[in-house]
């Protein structure tokens, strides 16, 4: 158990819809990063939040957006879902630049 | 050239043997190095991290780092069938920058 909780664990959406994924960071951690892991691939960085500000973004289109709240929990929003968005979405929390611990992930399937 | 490269495997070893997992990285600015274990359908679990050249041991695991050769390895002694998983190598440049992952190496330990 890492203390990082993600919800929901599984989700099925239709192409074109919007989705919101949630992450509760480990107690005391102020940095949250989101990753997308397609089948057979390593996790790919989407973006990172530190103290409610986005401070890094990977090569993902603007329809991927996020938020971090004062309690350091976070949301990942994806608009206009595409079939290729089907993946395991991982949230990782850390204390600044310390070791990052992952939640259990959300498996998103777009049909 | 990919930023982090790993042989996808599978690497097959008998129970009790030493498993050696390798990773190379391209960015000489990388400062910290991580090994995650990922069971099928699960999220990555941090097992080792290393910042300085040389070896770092933790139980049956030893991480080795050679910054001059841009090479990181993970040795697993006395391999057990429960070690069968995909091992992800990740690097970070420092500060609040994020993790860049390889595709992972699948390890199979046969009884």
mmCIF file with all atom_site columns, C-alpha atoms in Angstrom:
data_model
loop_
_atom_site.group_PDB
_atom_site.id
_atom_site.type_symbol
_atom_site.label_atom_id
_atom_site.label_alt_id
_atom_site.label_comp_id
_atom_site.label_asym_id
_atom_site.label_entity_id
_atom_site.label_seq_id
_atom_site.pdbx_PDB_ins_code
_atom_site.Cartn_x
_atom_site.Cartn_y
_atom_site.Cartn_z
_atom_site.occupancy
_atom_site.B_iso_or_equiv
_atom_site.pdbx_formal_charge
_atom_site.auth_seq_id
_atom_site.auth_comp_id
_atom_site.auth_asym_id
_atom_site.auth_atom_id
_atom_site.pdbx_PDB_model_num
ATOM 1   C CA . UNK A 1 1   ? 0.000   0.000   0.000   1.00 0.00 ? 1   UNK A CA 1
ATOM 2   C CA . UNK A 1 2   ? 1.447   3.352   -1.061  1.00 0.00 ? 2   UNK A CA 1
ATOM 3   C CA . UNK A 1 3   ? -1.252  5.569   0.410   1.00 0.00 ? 3   UNK A CA 1
ATOM 4   C CA . UNK A 1 4   ? -2.021  6.889   -3.081  1.00 0.00 ? 4   UNK A CA 1
ATOM 5   C CA . UNK A 1 5   ? -5.627  6.237   -4.043  1.00 0.00 ? 5   UNK A CA 1
ATOM 6   C CA . UNK A 1 6   ? -7.156  6.532   -7.492  1.00 0.00 ? 6   UNK A CA 1
ATOM 7   C CA . UNK A 1 7   ? -10.766 6.371   -8.565  1.00 0.00 ? 7   UNK A CA 1
ATOM 8   C CA . UNK A 1 8   ? -12.445 4.814   -10.346 1.00 0.00 ? 8   UNK A CA 1
ATOM 9   C CA . UNK A 1 9   ? -10.438 1.627   -10.901 1.00 0.00 ? 9   UNK A CA 1
ATOM 10  C CA . UNK A 1 10  ? -12.107 0.821   -14.195 1.00 0.00 ? 10  UNK A CA 1
ATOM 11  C CA . UNK A 1 11  ? -14.076 2.929   -16.627 1.00 0.00 ? 11  UNK A CA 1
ATOM 12  C CA . UNK A 1 12  ? -15.640 2.453   -20.041 1.00 0.00 ? 12  UNK A CA 1
ATOM 13  C CA . UNK A 1 13  ? -16.424 5.522   -22.142 1.00 0.00 ? 13  UNK A CA 1
ATOM 14  C CA . UNK A 1 14  ? -17.606 6.175   -25.664 1.00 0.00 ? 14  UNK A CA 1
ATOM 15  C CA . UNK A 1 15  ? -15.486 8.000   -28.209 1.00 0.00 ? 15  UNK A CA 1
ATOM 16  C CA . UNK A 1 16  ? -16.094 11.756  -28.009 1.00 0.00 ? 16  UNK A CA 1
ATOM 17  C CA . UNK A 1 17  ? -17.105 11.720  -24.354 1.00 0.00 ? 17  UNK A CA 1
ATOM 18  C CA . UNK A 1 18  ? -15.274 13.384  -21.486 1.00 0.00 ? 18  UNK A CA 1
ATOM 19  C CA . UNK A 1 19  ? -13.787 11.693  -18.426 1.00 0.00 ? 19  UNK A CA 1
ATOM 20  C CA . UNK A 1 20  ? -12.467 12.779  -15.025 1.00 0.00 ? 20  UNK A CA 1
ATOM 21  C CA . UNK A 1 21  ? -10.052 10.642  -13.056 1.00 0.00 ? 21  UNK A CA 1
ATOM 22  C CA . UNK A 1 22  ? -9.197  11.326  -9.429  1.00 0.00 ? 22  UNK A CA 1
ATOM 23  C CA . UNK A 1 23  ? -6.168  10.838  -7.233  1.00 0.00 ? 23  UNK A CA 1
ATOM 24  C CA . UNK A 1 24  ? -5.597  11.272  -3.514  1.00 0.00 ? 24  UNK A CA 1
ATOM 25  C CA . UNK A 1 25  ? -1.923  11.700  -2.776  1.00 0.00 ? 25  UNK A CA 1
ATOM 26  C CA . UNK A 1 26  ? -0.020  10.123  0.090   1.00 0.00 ? 26  UNK A CA 1
ATOM 27  C CA . UNK A 1 27  ? -0.189  12.110  3.317   1.00 0.00 ? 27  UNK A CA 1
ATOM 28  C CA . UNK A 1 28  ? 2.494   14.795  3.368   1.00 0.00 ? 28  UNK A CA 1
ATOM 29  C CA . UNK A 1 29  ? 3.139   14.647  -0.374  1.00 0.00 ? 29  UNK A CA 1
ATOM 30  C CA . UNK A 1 30  ? 2.745   17.919  -2.278  1.00 0.00 ? 30  UNK A CA 1
ATOM 31  C CA . UNK A 1 31  ? 3.562   16.829  -5.829  1.00 0.00 ? 31  UNK A CA 1
ATOM 32  C CA . UNK A 1 32  ? 1.332   14.785  -8.105  1.00 0.00 ? 32  UNK A CA 1
ATOM 33  C CA . UNK A 1 33  ? 2.222   13.469  -11.543 1.00 0.00 ? 33  UNK A CA 1
ATOM 34  C CA . UNK A 1 34  ? -0.011  11.718  -14.048 1.00 0.00 ? 34  UNK A CA 1
ATOM 35  C CA . UNK A 1 35  ? 1.137   9.061   -16.484 1.00 0.00 ? 35  UNK A CA 1
ATOM 36  C CA . UNK A 1 36  ? -0.509  7.140   -19.297 1.00 0.00 ? 36  UNK A CA 1
ATOM 37  C CA . UNK A 1 37  ? 0.543   3.534   -19.817 1.00 0.00 ? 37  UNK A CA 1
ATOM 38  C CA . UNK A 1 38  ? -0.566  1.828   -22.999 1.00 0.00 ? 38  UNK A CA 1
ATOM 39  C CA . UNK A 1 39  ? -0.427  -1.946  -23.197 1.00 0.00 ? 39  UNK A CA 1
ATOM 40  C CA . UNK A 1 40  ? 3.136   -3.195  -23.465 1.00 0.00 ? 40  UNK A CA 1
ATOM 41  C CA . UNK A 1 41  ? 4.653   0.249   -22.982 1.00 0.00 ? 41  UNK A CA 1
ATOM 42  C CA . UNK A 1 42  ? 6.252   2.107   -20.123 1.00 0.00 ? 42  UNK A CA 1
ATOM 43  C CA . UNK A 1 43  ? 4.332   4.928   -18.449 1.00 0.00 ? 43  UNK A CA 1
ATOM 44  C CA . UNK A 1 44  ? 4.366   8.204   -20.405 1.00 0.00 ? 44  UNK A CA 1
ATOM 45  C CA . UNK A 1 45  ? 4.380   11.485  -18.508 1.00 0.00 ? 45  UNK A CA 1
ATOM 46  C CA . UNK A 1 46  ? 1.278   13.640  -18.968 1.00 0.00 ? 46  UNK A CA 1
ATOM 47  C CA . UNK A 1 47  ? 1.772   16.483  -16.478 1.00 0.00 ? 47  UNK A CA 1
ATOM 48  C CA . UNK A 1 48  ? 2.829   17.311  -12.957 1.00 0.00 ? 48  UNK A CA 1
ATOM 49  C CA . UNK A 1 49  ? 1.390   19.563  -10.264 1.00 0.00 ? 49  UNK A CA 1
ATOM 50  C CA . UNK A 1 50  ? 3.283   21.085  -7.371  1.00 0.00 ? 50  UNK A CA 1
ATOM 51  C CA . UNK A 1 51  ? 1.359   23.077  -4.773  1.00 0.00 ? 51  UNK A CA 1
ATOM 52  C CA . UNK A 1 52  ? -1.630  23.511  -7.105  1.00 0.00 ? 52  UNK A CA 1
ATOM 53  C CA . UNK A 1 53  ? 0.430   24.761  -10.056 1.00 0.00 ? 53  UNK A CA 1
ATOM 54  C CA . UNK A 1 54  ? 1.242   22.806  -13.213 1.00 0.00 ? 54  UNK A CA 1
ATOM 55  C CA . UNK A 1 55  ? 5.044   22.699  -13.394 1.00 0.00 ? 55  UNK A CA 1
ATOM 56  C CA . UNK A 1 56  ? 5.675   20.273  -16.211 1.00 0.00 ? 56  UNK A CA 1
ATOM 57  C CA . UNK A 1 57  ? 3.849   18.786  -19.143 1.00 0.00 ? 57  UNK A CA 1
ATOM 58  C CA . UNK A 1 58  ? 4.608   15.937  -21.505 1.00 0.00 ? 58  UNK A CA 1
ATOM 59  C CA . UNK A 1 59  ? 3.735   15.582  -25.160 1.00 0.00 ? 59  UNK A CA 1
ATOM 60  C CA . UNK A 1 60  ? -0.032  15.368  -24.747 1.00 0.00 ? 60  UNK A CA 1
ATOM 61  C CA . UNK A 1 61  ? -2.666  17.542  -26.468 1.00 0.00 ? 61  UNK A CA 1
ATOM 62  C CA . UNK A 1 62  ? -4.586  20.281  -24.609 1.00 0.00 ? 62  UNK A CA 1
ATOM 63  C CA . UNK A 1 63  ? -7.649  18.053  -24.292 1.00 0.00 ? 63  UNK A CA 1
ATOM 64  C CA . UNK A 1 64  ? -5.707  16.460  -21.421 1.00 0.00 ? 64  UNK A CA 1
ATOM 65  C CA . UNK A 1 65  ? -6.000  18.856  -18.501 1.00 0.00 ? 65  UNK A CA 1
ATOM 66  C CA . UNK A 1 66  ? -5.689  18.684  -14.758 1.00 0.00 ? 66  UNK A CA 1
ATOM 67  C CA . UNK A 1 67  ? -6.098  20.279  -11.396 1.00 0.00 ? 67  UNK A CA 1
ATOM 68  C CA . UNK A 1 68  ? -4.528  20.015  -7.985  1.00 0.00 ? 68  UNK A CA 1
ATOM 69  C CA . UNK A 1 69  ? -6.503  21.007  -4.902  1.00 0.00 ? 69  UNK A CA 1
ATOM 70  C CA . UNK A 1 70  ? -5.329  22.592  -1.639  1.00 0.00 ? 70  UNK A CA 1
ATOM 71  C CA . UNK A 1 71  ? -5.234  19.152  0.002   1.00 0.00 ? 71  UNK A CA 1
ATOM 72  C CA . UNK A 1 72  ? -2.907  18.074  -2.856  1.00 0.00 ? 72  UNK A CA 1
ATOM 73  C CA . UNK A 1 73  ? -5.425  15.667  -4.363  1.00 0.00 ? 73  UNK A CA 1
ATOM 74  C CA . UNK A 1 74  ? -5.662  15.896  -8.127  1.00 0.00 ? 74  UNK A CA 1
ATOM 75  C CA . UNK A 1 75  ? -7.878  15.354  -11.144 1.00 0.00 ? 75  UNK A CA 1
ATOM 76  C CA . UNK A 1 76  ? -7.084  14.408  -14.714 1.00 0.00 ? 76  UNK A CA 1
ATOM 77  C CA . UNK A 1 77  ? -9.658  15.437  -17.302 1.00 0.00 ? 77  UNK A CA 1
ATOM 78  C CA . UNK A 1 78  ? -9.708  14.172  -20.853 1.00 0.00 ? 78  UNK A CA 1
ATOM 79  C CA . UNK A 1 79  ? -12.084 15.722  -23.392 1.00 0.00 ? 79  UNK A CA 1
ATOM 80  C CA . UNK A 1 80  ? -13.177 14.367  -26.775 1.00 0.00 ? 80  UNK A CA 1
ATOM 81  C CA . UNK A 1 81  ? -12.022 10.847  -25.995 1.00 0.00 ? 81  UNK A CA 1
ATOM 82  C CA . UNK A 1 82  ? -10.348 8.884   -28.765 1.00 0.00 ? 82  UNK A CA 1
ATOM 83  C CA . UNK A 1 83  ? -9.904  5.139   -29.068 1.00 0.00 ? 83  UNK A CA 1
ATOM 84  C CA . UNK A 1 84  ? -6.137  5.553   -28.522 1.00 0.00 ? 84  UNK A CA 1
ATOM 85  C CA . UNK A 1 85  ? -6.821  7.067   -25.104 1.00 0.00 ? 85  UNK A CA 1
ATOM 86  C CA . UNK A 1 86  ? -7.564  3.567   -23.867 1.00 0.00 ? 86  UNK A CA 1
ATOM 87  C CA . UNK A 1 87  ? -4.827  2.888   -21.322 1.00 0.00 ? 87  UNK A CA 1
ATOM 88  C CA . UNK A 1 88  ? -3.924  2.545   -17.668 1.00 0.00 ? 88  UNK A CA 1
ATOM 89  C CA . UNK A 1 89  ? -3.772  6.019   -16.113 1.00 0.00 ? 89  UNK A CA 1
ATOM 90  C CA . UNK A 1 90  ? -1.395  6.276   -13.198 1.00 0.00 ? 90  UNK A CA 1
ATOM 91  C CA . UNK A 1 91  ? -1.083  8.910   -10.547 1.00 0.00 ? 91  UNK A CA 1
ATOM 92  C CA . UNK A 1 92  ? 2.159   9.236   -8.594  1.00 0.00 ? 92  UNK A CA 1
ATOM 93  C CA . UNK A 1 93  ? 2.722   11.374  -5.537  1.00 0.00 ? 93  UNK A CA 1
ATOM 94  C CA . UNK A 1 94  ? 5.948   12.562  -3.995  1.00 0.00 ? 94  UNK A CA 1
ATOM 95  C CA . UNK A 1 95  ? 7.290   15.098  -1.561  1.00 0.00 ? 95  UNK A CA 1
ATOM 96  C CA . UNK A 1 96  ? 8.898   17.522  -3.961  1.00 0.00 ? 96  UNK A CA 1
ATOM 97  C CA . UNK A 1 97  ? 11.683  15.748  -5.821  1.00 0.00 ? 97  UNK A CA 1
ATOM 98  C CA . UNK A 1 98  ? 11.600  12.694  -3.575  1.00 0.00 ? 98  UNK A CA 1
ATOM 99  C CA . UNK A 1 99  ? 10.698  9.162   -4.573  1.00 0.00 ? 99  UNK A CA 1
ATOM 100 C CA . UNK A 1 100 ? 7.410   8.822   -6.415  1.00 0.00 ? 100 UNK A CA 1
ATOM 101 C CA . UNK A 1 101 ? 4.808   6.274   -5.369  1.00 0.00 ? 101 UNK A CA 1
ATOM 102 C CA . UNK A 1 102 ? 2.009   5.155   -7.636  1.00 0.00 ? 102 UNK A CA 1
ATOM 103 C CA . UNK A 1 103 ? -1.650  4.583   -6.996  1.00 0.00 ? 103 UNK A CA 1
ATOM 104 C CA . UNK A 1 104 ? -3.347  1.443   -8.266  1.00 0.00 ? 104 UNK A CA 1
ATOM 105 C CA . UNK A 1 105 ? -4.292  3.107   -11.531 1.00 0.00 ? 105 UNK A CA 1
ATOM 106 C CA . UNK A 1 106 ? -7.476  3.631   -13.507 1.00 0.00 ? 106 UNK A CA 1
ATOM 107 C CA . UNK A 1 107 ? -8.064  1.368   -16.488 1.00 0.00 ? 107 UNK A CA 1
ATOM 108 C CA . UNK A 1 108 ? -9.866  3.451   -19.137 1.00 0.00 ? 108 UNK A CA 1
ATOM 109 C CA . UNK A 1 109 ? -11.429 1.768   -22.131 1.00 0.00 ? 109 UNK A CA 1
ATOM 110 C CA . UNK A 1 110 ? -12.778 3.917   -24.955 1.00 0.00 ? 110 UNK A CA 1
ATOM 111 C CA . UNK A 1 111 ? -15.206 2.202   -27.322 1.00 0.00 ? 111 UNK A CA 1
ATOM 112 C CA . UNK B 2 1   ? 17.502  7.074   -29.907 1.00 0.00 ? 1   UNK B CA 1
ATOM 113 C CA . UNK B 2 2   ? 15.056  6.437   -27.102 1.00 0.00 ? 2   UNK B CA 1
ATOM 114 C CA . UNK B 2 3   ? 15.714  8.232   -23.833 1.00 0.00 ? 3   UNK B CA 1
ATOM 115 C CA . UNK B 2 4   ? 15.597  5.070   -21.726 1.00 0.00 ? 4   UNK B CA 1
ATOM 116 C CA . UNK B 2 5   ? 16.167  1.687   -23.297 1.00 0.00 ? 5   UNK B CA 1
ATOM 117 C CA . UNK B 2 6   ? 15.549  -1.741  -21.884 1.00 0.00 ? 6   UNK B CA 1
ATOM 118 C CA . UNK B 2 7   ? 15.516  -5.164  -23.465 1.00 0.00 ? 7   UNK B CA 1
ATOM 119 C CA . UNK B 2 8   ? 11.854  -6.174  -23.502 1.00 0.00 ? 8   UNK B CA 1
ATOM 120 C CA . UNK B 2 9   ? 12.700  -9.819  -22.778 1.00 0.00 ? 9   UNK B CA 1
ATOM 121 C CA . UNK B 2 10  ? 11.403  -12.081 -21.527 1.00 0.00 ? 10  UNK B CA 1
ATOM 122 C CA . UNK B 2 11  ? 14.420  -12.860 -19.398 1.00 0.00 ? 11  UNK B CA 1
ATOM 123 C CA . UNK B 2 12  ? 14.028  -16.392 -18.106 1.00 0.00 ? 12  UNK B CA 1
ATOM 124 C CA . UNK B 2 13  ? 15.974  -17.616 -15.076 1.00 0.00 ? 13  UNK B CA 1
ATOM 125 C CA . UNK B 2 14  ? 15.568  -20.664 -12.836 1.00 0.00 ? 14  UNK B CA 1
ATOM 126 C CA . UNK B 2 15  ? 14.568  -20.275 -9.226  1.00 0.00 ? 15  UNK B CA 1
ATOM 127 C CA . UNK B 2 16  ? 17.548  -19.430 -7.024  1.00 0.00 ? 16  UNK B CA 1
ATOM 128 C CA . UNK B 2 17  ? 19.589  -17.885 -9.839  1.00 0.00 ? 17  UNK B CA 1
ATOM 129 C CA . UNK B 2 18  ? 20.702  -14.266 -10.200 1.00 0.00 ? 18  UNK B CA 1
ATOM 130 C CA . UNK B 2 19  ? 18.620  -12.167 -12.576 1.00 0.00 ? 19  UNK B CA 1
ATOM 131 C CA . UNK B 2 20  ? 20.393  -9.246  -14.215 1.00 0.00 ? 20  UNK B CA 1
ATOM 132 C CA . UNK B 2 21  ? 18.292  -6.455  -15.700 1.00 0.00 ? 21  UNK B CA 1
ATOM 133 C CA . UNK B 2 22  ? 19.877  -3.673  -17.694 1.00 0.00 ? 22  UNK B CA 1
ATOM 134 C CA . UNK B 2 23  ? 18.960  -0.150  -18.718 1.00 0.00 ? 23  UNK B CA 1
ATOM 135 C CA . UNK B 2 24  ? 20.720  2.553   -20.714 1.00 0.00 ? 24  UNK B CA 1
ATOM 136 C CA . UNK B 2 25  ? 19.786  6.224   -20.875 1.00 0.00 ? 25  UNK B CA 1
ATOM 137 C CA . UNK B 2 26  ? 20.681  8.980   -23.287 1.00 0.00 ? 26  UNK B CA 1
ATOM 138 C CA . UNK B 2 27  ? 20.479  12.208  -21.267 1.00 0.00 ? 27  UNK B CA 1
ATOM 139 C CA . UNK B 2 28  ? 23.693  12.905  -19.363 1.00 0.00 ? 28  UNK B CA 1
ATOM 140 C CA . UNK B 2 29  ? 21.741  15.387  -17.227 1.00 0.00 ? 29  UNK B CA 1
ATOM 141 C CA . UNK B 2 30  ? 19.899  12.503  -15.572 1.00 0.00 ? 30  UNK B CA 1
ATOM 142 C CA . UNK B 2 31  ? 20.560  12.564  -11.856 1.00 0.00 ? 31  UNK B CA 1
ATOM 143 C CA . UNK B 2 32  ? 18.473  9.872   -10.223 1.00 0.00 ? 32  UNK B CA 1
ATOM 144 C CA . UNK B 2 33  ? 17.515  6.391   -11.271 1.00 0.00 ? 33  UNK B CA 1
ATOM 145 C CA . UNK B 2 34  ? 14.698  4.155   -10.222 1.00 0.00 ? 34  UNK B CA 1
ATOM 146 C CA . UNK B 2 35  ? 13.610  0.566   -10.616 1.00 0.00 ? 35  UNK B CA 1
ATOM 147 C CA . UNK B 2 36  ? 9.938   -0.272  -10.443 1.00 0.00 ? 36  UNK B CA 1
ATOM 148 C CA . UNK B 2 37  ? 8.354   -3.706  -10.478 1.00 0.00 ? 37  UNK B CA 1
ATOM 149 C CA . UNK B 2 38  ? 5.007   -4.106  -12.200 1.00 0.00 ? 38  UNK B CA 1
ATOM 150 C CA . UNK B 2 39  ? 2.886   -7.216  -11.990 1.00 0.00 ? 39  UNK B CA 1
ATOM 151 C CA . UNK B 2 40  ? 0.466   -7.824  -14.831 1.00 0.00 ? 40  UNK B CA 1
ATOM 152 C CA . UNK B 2 41  ? -2.557  -5.552  -14.532 1.00 0.00 ? 41  UNK B CA 1
ATOM 153 C CA . UNK B 2 42  ? -1.134  -3.731  -11.513 1.00 0.00 ? 42  UNK B CA 1
ATOM 154 C CA . UNK B 2 43  ? 0.588   -0.387  -11.006 1.00 0.00 ? 43  UNK B CA 1
ATOM 155 C CA . UNK B 2 44  ? 4.376   0.064   -10.721 1.00 0.00 ? 44  UNK B CA 1
ATOM 156 C CA . UNK B 2 45  ? 5.914   -0.529  -7.291  1.00 0.00 ? 45  UNK B CA 1
ATOM 157 C CA . UNK B 2 46  ? 9.166   1.223   -6.345  1.00 0.00 ? 46  UNK B CA 1
ATOM 158 C CA . UNK B 2 47  ? 11.831  -1.291  -5.353  1.00 0.00 ? 47  UNK B CA 1
ATOM 159 C CA . UNK B 2 48  ? 15.144  0.590   -5.632  1.00 0.00 ? 48  UNK B CA 1
ATOM 160 C CA . UNK B 2 49  ? 16.577  4.002   -6.355  1.00 0.00 ? 49  UNK B CA 1
ATOM 161 C CA . UNK B 2 50  ? 20.155  5.119   -6.813  1.00 0.00 ? 50  UNK B CA 1
ATOM 162 C CA . UNK B 2 51  ? 21.748  8.538   -7.201  1.00 0.00 ? 51  UNK B CA 1
ATOM 163 C CA . UNK B 2 52  ? 25.506  7.929   -7.060  1.00 0.00 ? 52  UNK B CA 1
ATOM 164 C CA . UNK B 2 53  ? 27.881  5.837   -9.109  1.00 0.00 ? 53  UNK B CA 1
ATOM 165 C CA . UNK B 2 54  ? 28.480  2.378   -7.723  1.00 0.00 ? 54  UNK B CA 1
ATOM 166 C CA . UNK B 2 55  ? 26.331  -0.232  -6.079  1.00 0.00 ? 55  UNK B CA 1
ATOM 167 C CA . UNK B 2 56  ? 23.412  0.026   -3.696  1.00 0.00 ? 56  UNK B CA 1
ATOM 168 C CA . UNK B 2 57  ? 22.113  -3.082  -1.979  1.00 0.00 ? 57  UNK B CA 1
ATOM 169 C CA . UNK B 2 58  ? 18.734  -3.698  -0.383  1.00 0.00 ? 58  UNK B CA 1
ATOM 170 C CA . UNK B 2 59  ? 18.037  -7.272  0.609   1.00 0.00 ? 59  UNK B CA 1
ATOM 171 C CA . UNK B 2 60  ? 18.125  -9.463  -2.488  1.00 0.00 ? 60  UNK B CA 1
ATOM 172 C CA . UNK B 2 61  ? 18.279  -6.444  -4.783  1.00 0.00 ? 61  UNK B CA 1
ATOM 173 C CA . UNK B 2 62  ? 21.372  -4.544  -5.918  1.00 0.00 ? 62  UNK B CA 1
ATOM 174 C CA . UNK B 2 63  ? 21.211  -1.480  -8.141  1.00 0.00 ? 63  UNK B CA 1
ATOM 175 C CA . UNK B 2 64  ? 24.332  -0.509  -10.058 1.00 0.00 ? 64  UNK B CA 1
ATOM 176 C CA . UNK B 2 65  ? 24.959  2.860   -11.681 1.00 0.00 ? 65  UNK B CA 1
ATOM 177 C CA . UNK B 2 66  ? 27.673  3.893   -14.108 1.00 0.00 ? 66  UNK B CA 1
ATOM 178 C CA . UNK B 2 67  ? 27.090  7.480   -15.206 1.00 0.00 ? 67  UNK B CA 1
ATOM 179 C CA . UNK B 2 68  ? 30.101  7.515   -17.532 1.00 0.00 ? 68  UNK B CA 1
ATOM 180 C CA . UNK B 2 69  ? 28.601  4.626   -19.503 1.00 0.00 ? 69  UNK B CA 1
ATOM 181 C CA . UNK B 2 70  ? 25.012  5.858   -18.937 1.00 0.00 ? 70  UNK B CA 1
ATOM 182 C CA . UNK B 2 71  ? 24.093  2.459   -17.650 1.00 0.00 ? 71  UNK B CA 1
ATOM 183 C CA . UNK B 2 72  ? 21.929  1.249   -14.777 1.00 0.00 ? 72  UNK B CA 1
ATOM 184 C CA . UNK B 2 73  ? 21.356  -2.333  -13.764 1.00 0.00 ? 73  UNK B CA 1
ATOM 185 C CA . UNK B 2 74  ? 19.353  -4.287  -11.238 1.00 0.00 ? 74  UNK B CA 1
ATOM 186 C CA . UNK B 2 75  ? 20.518  -7.607  -9.861  1.00 0.00 ? 75  UNK B CA 1
ATOM 187 C CA . UNK B 2 76  ? 18.087  -9.906  -8.118  1.00 0.00 ? 76  UNK B CA 1
ATOM 188 C CA . UNK B 2 77  ? 19.763  -12.638 -6.098  1.00 0.00 ? 77  UNK B CA 1
ATOM 189 C CA . UNK B 2 78  ? 18.080  -15.922 -5.206  1.00 0.00 ? 78  UNK B CA 1
ATOM 190 C CA . UNK B 2 79  ? 15.295  -15.235 -7.710  1.00 0.00 ? 79  UNK B CA 1
ATOM 191 C CA . UNK B 2 80  ? 11.863  -16.497 -6.719  1.00 0.00 ? 80  UNK B CA 1
ATOM 192 C CA . UNK B 2 81  ? 8.820   -17.258 -8.898  1.00 0.00 ? 81  UNK B CA 1
ATOM 193 C CA . UNK B 2 82  ? 7.131   -14.316 -7.143  1.00 0.00 ? 82  UNK B CA 1
ATOM 194 C CA . UNK B 2 83  ? 9.759   -12.048 -8.742  1.00 0.00 ? 83  UNK B CA 1
ATOM 195 C CA . UNK B 2 84  ? 8.198   -12.783 -12.141 1.00 0.00 ? 84  UNK B CA 1
ATOM 196 C CA . UNK B 2 85  ? 7.036   -9.374  -13.328 1.00 0.00 ? 85  UNK B CA 1
ATOM 197 C CA . UNK B 2 86  ? 7.975   -6.517  -15.635 1.00 0.00 ? 86  UNK B CA 1
ATOM 198 C CA . UNK B 2 87  ? 10.786  -4.345  -14.323 1.00 0.00 ? 87  UNK B CA 1
ATOM 199 C CA . UNK B 2 88  ? 10.684  -0.691  -15.342 1.00 0.00 ? 88  UNK B CA 1
ATOM 200 C CA . UNK B 2 89  ? 13.753  1.516   -15.335 1.00 0.00 ? 89  UNK B CA 1
ATOM 201 C CA . UNK B 2 90  ? 13.084  5.231   -14.859 1.00 0.00 ? 90  UNK B CA 1
ATOM 202 C CA . UNK B 2 91  ? 15.375  8.257   -14.834 1.00 0.00 ? 91  UNK B CA 1
ATOM 203 C CA . UNK B 2 92  ? 14.922  11.794  -13.587 1.00 0.00 ? 92  UNK B CA 1
ATOM 204 C CA . UNK B 2 93  ? 16.900  14.924  -14.365 1.00 0.00 ? 93  UNK B CA 1
ATOM 205 C CA . UNK B 2 94  ? 16.484  16.462  -10.964 1.00 0.00 ? 94  UNK B CA 1
ATOM 206 C CA . UNK B 2 95  ? 14.494  19.097  -9.127  1.00 0.00 ? 95  UNK B CA 1
ATOM 207 C CA . UNK B 2 96  ? 10.816  18.566  -9.656  1.00 0.00 ? 96  UNK B CA 1
ATOM 208 C CA . UNK B 2 97  ? 11.235  17.088  -13.103 1.00 0.00 ? 97  UNK B CA 1
ATOM 209 C CA . UNK B 2 98  ? 9.462   13.926  -13.892 1.00 0.00 ? 98  UNK B CA 1
ATOM 210 C CA . UNK B 2 99  ? 10.282  10.305  -14.525 1.00 0.00 ? 99  UNK B CA 1
ATOM 211 C CA . UNK B 2 100 ? 11.116  9.002   -17.980 1.00 0.00 ? 100 UNK B CA 1
ATOM 212 C CA . UNK B 2 101 ? 10.481  5.287   -18.229 1.00 0.00 ? 101 UNK B CA 1
ATOM 213 C CA . UNK B 2 102 ? 11.779  2.520   -20.404 1.00 0.00 ? 102 UNK B CA 1
ATOM 214 C CA . UNK B 2 103 ? 9.365   -0.019  -21.843 1.00 0.00 ? 103 UNK B CA 1
ATOM 215 C CA . UNK B 2 104 ? 10.310  -2.535  -19.194 1.00 0.00 ? 104 UNK B CA 1
ATOM 216 C CA . UNK B 2 105 ? 11.872  -5.994  -19.134 1.00 0.00 ? 105 UNK B CA 1
ATOM 217 C CA . UNK B 2 106 ? 9.709   -9.003  -18.418 1.00 0.00 ? 106 UNK B CA 1
ATOM 218 C CA . UNK B 2 107 ? 11.337  -11.410 -15.978 1.00 0.00 ? 107 UNK B CA 1
ATOM 219 C CA . UNK B 2 108 ? 10.177  -15.022 -15.722 1.00 0.00 ? 108 UNK B CA 1
ATOM 220 C CA . UNK B 2 109 ? 11.474  -17.119 -12.837 1.00 0.00 ? 109 UNK B CA 1
ATOM 221 C CA . UNK B 2 110 ? 10.749  -20.816 -13.255 1.00 0.00 ? 110 UNK B CA 1
ATOM 222 C CA . UNK B 2 111 ? 10.408  -23.153 -10.244 1.00 0.00 ? 111 UNK B CA 1
#
